[in-house]
Coordinates of C-alpha atoms in Angstrom, one line a residue:
X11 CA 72.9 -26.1 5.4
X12 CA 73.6 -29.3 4.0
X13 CA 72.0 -32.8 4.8
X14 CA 74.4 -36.1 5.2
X15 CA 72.9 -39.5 4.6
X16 CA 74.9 -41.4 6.1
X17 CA 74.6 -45.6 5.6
X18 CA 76.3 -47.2 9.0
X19 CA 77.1 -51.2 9.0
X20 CA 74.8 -51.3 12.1
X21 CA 73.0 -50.2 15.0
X22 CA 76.6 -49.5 16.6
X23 CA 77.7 -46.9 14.0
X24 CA 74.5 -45.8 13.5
X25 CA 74.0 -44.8 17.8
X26 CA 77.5 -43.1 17.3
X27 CA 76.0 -41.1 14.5
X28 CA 73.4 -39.9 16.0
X29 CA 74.5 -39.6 19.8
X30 CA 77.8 -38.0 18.8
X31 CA 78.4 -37.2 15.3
X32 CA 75.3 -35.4 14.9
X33 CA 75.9 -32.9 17.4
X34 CA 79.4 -32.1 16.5
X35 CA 78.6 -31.7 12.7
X36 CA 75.6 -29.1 13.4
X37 CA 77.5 -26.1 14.3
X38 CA 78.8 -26.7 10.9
X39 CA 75.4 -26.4 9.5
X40 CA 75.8 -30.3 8.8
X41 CA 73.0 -32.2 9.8
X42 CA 72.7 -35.8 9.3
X43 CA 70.5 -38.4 8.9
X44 CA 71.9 -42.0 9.0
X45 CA 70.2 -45.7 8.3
X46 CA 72.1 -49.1 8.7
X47 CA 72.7 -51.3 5.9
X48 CA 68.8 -52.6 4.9
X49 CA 69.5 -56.3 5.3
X50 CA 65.5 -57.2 4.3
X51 CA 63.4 -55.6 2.6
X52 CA 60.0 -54.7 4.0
X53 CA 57.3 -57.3 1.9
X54 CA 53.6 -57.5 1.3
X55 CA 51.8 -60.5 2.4
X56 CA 48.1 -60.9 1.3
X57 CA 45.7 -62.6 3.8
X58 CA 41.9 -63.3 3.6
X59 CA 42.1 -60.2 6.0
X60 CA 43.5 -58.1 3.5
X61 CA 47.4 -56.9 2.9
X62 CA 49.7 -57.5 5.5
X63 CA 53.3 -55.5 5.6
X64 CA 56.1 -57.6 6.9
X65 CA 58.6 -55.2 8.0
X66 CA 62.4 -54.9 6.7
X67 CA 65.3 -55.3 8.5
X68 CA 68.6 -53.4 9.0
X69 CA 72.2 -53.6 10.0
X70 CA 75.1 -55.8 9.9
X71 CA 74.8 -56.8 5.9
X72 CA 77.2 -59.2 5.1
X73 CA 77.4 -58.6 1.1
X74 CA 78.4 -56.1 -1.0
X75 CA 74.6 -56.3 -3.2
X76 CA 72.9 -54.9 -0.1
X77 CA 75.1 -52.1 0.2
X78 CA 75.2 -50.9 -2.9
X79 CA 71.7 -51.8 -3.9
X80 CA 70.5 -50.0 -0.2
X81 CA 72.5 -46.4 -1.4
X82 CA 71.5 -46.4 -4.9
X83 CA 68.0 -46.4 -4.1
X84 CA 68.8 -44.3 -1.6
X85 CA 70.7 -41.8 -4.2
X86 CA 67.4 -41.7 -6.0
X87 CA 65.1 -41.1 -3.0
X88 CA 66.5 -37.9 -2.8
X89 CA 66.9 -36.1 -5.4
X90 CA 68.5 -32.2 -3.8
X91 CA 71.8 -32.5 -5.7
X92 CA 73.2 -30.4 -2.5
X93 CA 72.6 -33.2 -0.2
X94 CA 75.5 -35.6 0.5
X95 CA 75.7 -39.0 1.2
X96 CA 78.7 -41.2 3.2
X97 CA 78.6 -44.6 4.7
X98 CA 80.3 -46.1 8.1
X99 CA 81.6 -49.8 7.0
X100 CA 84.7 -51.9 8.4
X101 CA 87.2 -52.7 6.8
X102 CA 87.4 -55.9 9.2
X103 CA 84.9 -58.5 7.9
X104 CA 84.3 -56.3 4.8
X105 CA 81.2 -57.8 3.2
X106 CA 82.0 -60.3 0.4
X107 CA 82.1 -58.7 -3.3
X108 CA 83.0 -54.9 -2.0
X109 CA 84.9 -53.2 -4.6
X110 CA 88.6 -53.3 -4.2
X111 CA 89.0 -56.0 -2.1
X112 CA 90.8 -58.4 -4.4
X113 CA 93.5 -55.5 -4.1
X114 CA 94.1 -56.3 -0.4
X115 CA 95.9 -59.3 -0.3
X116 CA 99.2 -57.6 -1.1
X117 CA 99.2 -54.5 0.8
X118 CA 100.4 -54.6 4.2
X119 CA 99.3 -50.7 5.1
X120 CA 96.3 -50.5 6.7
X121 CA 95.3 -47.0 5.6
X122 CA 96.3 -48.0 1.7
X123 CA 93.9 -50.7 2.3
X124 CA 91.6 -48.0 3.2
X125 CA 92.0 -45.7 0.2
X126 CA 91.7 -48.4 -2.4
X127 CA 88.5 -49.8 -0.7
X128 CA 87.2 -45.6 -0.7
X129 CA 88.1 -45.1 -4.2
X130 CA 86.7 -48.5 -5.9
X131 CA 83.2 -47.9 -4.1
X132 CA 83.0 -44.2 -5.2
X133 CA 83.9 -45.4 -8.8
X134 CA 81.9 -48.3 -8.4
X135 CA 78.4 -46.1 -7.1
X136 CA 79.3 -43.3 -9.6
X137 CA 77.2 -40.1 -7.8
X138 CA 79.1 -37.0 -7.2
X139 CA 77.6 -36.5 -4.0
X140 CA 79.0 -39.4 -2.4
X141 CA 82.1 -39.7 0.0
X142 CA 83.0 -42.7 0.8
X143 CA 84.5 -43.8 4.4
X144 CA 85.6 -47.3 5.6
X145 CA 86.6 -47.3 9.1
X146 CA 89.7 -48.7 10.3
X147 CA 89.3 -51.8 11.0
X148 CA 86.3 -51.3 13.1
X149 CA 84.3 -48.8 15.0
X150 CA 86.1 -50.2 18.9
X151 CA 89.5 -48.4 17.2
X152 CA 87.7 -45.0 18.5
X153 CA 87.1 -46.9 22.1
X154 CA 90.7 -48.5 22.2
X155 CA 92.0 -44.7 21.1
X156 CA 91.2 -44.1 24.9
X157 CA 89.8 -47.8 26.8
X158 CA 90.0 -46.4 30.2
X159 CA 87.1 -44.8 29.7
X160 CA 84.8 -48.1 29.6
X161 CA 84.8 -47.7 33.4
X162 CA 81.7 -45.9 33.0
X163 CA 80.1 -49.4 32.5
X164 CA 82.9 -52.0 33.4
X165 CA 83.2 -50.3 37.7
X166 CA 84.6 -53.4 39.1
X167 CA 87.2 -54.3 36.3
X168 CA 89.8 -52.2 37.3
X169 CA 92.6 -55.7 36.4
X170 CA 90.6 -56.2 33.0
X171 CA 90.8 -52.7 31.9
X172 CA 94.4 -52.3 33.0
X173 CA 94.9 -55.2 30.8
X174 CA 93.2 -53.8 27.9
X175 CA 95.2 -50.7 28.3
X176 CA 98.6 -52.8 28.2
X177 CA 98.0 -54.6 25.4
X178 CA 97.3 -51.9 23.1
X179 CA 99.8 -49.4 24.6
X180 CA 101.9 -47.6 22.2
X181 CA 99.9 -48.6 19.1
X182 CA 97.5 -46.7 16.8
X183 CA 94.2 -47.8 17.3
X184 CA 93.3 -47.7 13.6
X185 CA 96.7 -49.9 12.9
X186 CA 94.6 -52.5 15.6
X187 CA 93.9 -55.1 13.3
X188 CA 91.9 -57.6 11.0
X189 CA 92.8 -61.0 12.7
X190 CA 90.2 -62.7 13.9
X191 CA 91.2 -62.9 18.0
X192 CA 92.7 -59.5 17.5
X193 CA 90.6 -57.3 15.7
X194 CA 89.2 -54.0 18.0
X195 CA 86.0 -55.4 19.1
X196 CA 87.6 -59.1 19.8
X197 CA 90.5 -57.6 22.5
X198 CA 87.7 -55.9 23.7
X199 CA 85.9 -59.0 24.6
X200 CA 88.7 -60.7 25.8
X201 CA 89.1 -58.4 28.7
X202 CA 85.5 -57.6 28.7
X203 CA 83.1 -60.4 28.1
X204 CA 80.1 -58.9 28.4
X205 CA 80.6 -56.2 25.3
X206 CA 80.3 -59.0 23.3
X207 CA 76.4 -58.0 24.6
X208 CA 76.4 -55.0 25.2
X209 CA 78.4 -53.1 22.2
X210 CA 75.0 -51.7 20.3
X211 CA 74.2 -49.8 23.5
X212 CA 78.0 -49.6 25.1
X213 CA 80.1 -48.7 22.1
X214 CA 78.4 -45.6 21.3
X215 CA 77.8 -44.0 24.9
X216 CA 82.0 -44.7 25.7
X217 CA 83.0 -42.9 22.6
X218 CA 81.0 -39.6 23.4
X219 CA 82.4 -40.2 26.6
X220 CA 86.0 -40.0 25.2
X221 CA 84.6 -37.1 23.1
X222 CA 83.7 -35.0 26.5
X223 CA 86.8 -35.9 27.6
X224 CA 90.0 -35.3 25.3
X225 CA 87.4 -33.4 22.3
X226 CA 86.8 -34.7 18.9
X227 CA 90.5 -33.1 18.0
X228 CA 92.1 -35.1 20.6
X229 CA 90.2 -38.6 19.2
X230 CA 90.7 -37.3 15.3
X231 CA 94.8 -37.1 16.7
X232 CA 94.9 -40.7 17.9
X233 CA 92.9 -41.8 14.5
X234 CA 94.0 -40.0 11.7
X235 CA 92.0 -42.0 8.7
X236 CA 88.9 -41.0 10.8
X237 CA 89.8 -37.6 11.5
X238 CA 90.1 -37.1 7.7
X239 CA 87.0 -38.2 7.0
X240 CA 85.2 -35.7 10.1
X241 CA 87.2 -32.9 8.7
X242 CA 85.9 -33.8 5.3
X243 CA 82.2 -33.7 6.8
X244 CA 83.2 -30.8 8.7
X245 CA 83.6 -28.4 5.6
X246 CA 81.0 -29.5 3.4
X247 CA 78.9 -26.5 4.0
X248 CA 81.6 -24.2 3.2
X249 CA 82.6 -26.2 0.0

């Protein structure tokens, strides 16, 4: 058995984790446990009624010091040198500082983008039992790997979905981009307003659907830099 700490950018990744991800790893004796990015930490304030705690918050950090500082004290939290750890960031919007990303300017392929940005945060955190994973360019690439199946929540946007499914016809989802109308989540929104709202509780719920539906092989096929990482995840207890 192994446990996988997993560090998501938000509540998003972090309700994929546990609504999908976690039941698909635990056949494979992989059981995870994920956080988002700690954005605040939990303080003390002291009041003539004594110590009050002010609690932390998480998700969506938007600088490289939170994550690193929120797995390294996370690295040392647990000490089992069989556990492993991973994290769920996007390469769209990548908080300011991350490692690598002065490399990016001048290289056009997506999933080179990806390896450098893996590579120079595992140098950069330095623990063995870390894999890194950036997600290409953001988590809606898994939706938009199958966007039909947002009519769970969208029932009466039949033109709006057919729209959706045009405009990203014929392209890899994870090659579905980093400009700032046309990023994932952004084409989603211009078809769908209301995910703009909705994503946190949507997002997760449409990709298990898509799961149920063509199997985590079928999604890993559409999403190749993703489906290396799960089949990474997938054998660490046999590693």
């Amino acid at each position: 058995m192994v446990r996988l700490h997993i560090l998501t950018e938000g509540p998003t990744e972090e309700g994929f984790v546990k609504g999908v991800l976690a039941g698909h790893l635990a056949p494979h004796n992989v059981f995870v446990f994920p956080r988002s990015i700690e954005t605040r930490e939990p303080k003390v304030r002291y009041t003539p009624h004594g110590p009050r705690v002010i609690p932390g918050a998480r998700g969506g950090g938007r600088s490289y010091d939170l994550v690193r500082k929120d797995l390294i004290r996370w690295f040392v939290e647990v000490v089992d040198p069989q556990a492993r750890f991973t994290s769920m960031i996007d390469l769209y919007s990548l908080p300011k500082g991350f490692p690598g990303s002065e490399q990016l300017q001048g290289t056009p392929d997506p999933y080179r983008k990806a390896e450098i940005v893996e590579k120079a945060l595992a140098d950069d955190l330095g623990d063995y039992r870390f894999i890194p994973y950036v997600q290409l360019h953001e988590f809606e690439a898994l939706i938009l790997a199958a966007p039909r199946h947002l009519d769970w929540q969208y029932l009466e946007h039949d033109a709006a979905l057919a729209a959706l499914e045009a405009e990203v016809a014929g392209q890899e989802p994870e090659r579905i981009n980093d400009g700032e109308h046309t990023a994932p989540s952004k084409r989603i929104i211009k078809h769908l307003a209301g995910y703009a709202y909705e994503k946190t509780q949507v997002g997760p719920l449409v990709v298990q659907r898509i799961v149920e539906e063509i199997g985590m092989a079928g999604l890993t096929a559409r999403c190749p830099h993703f489906g290396q990482w799960i089949r990474q995840l997938e054998s660490l207890s046999t590693g």
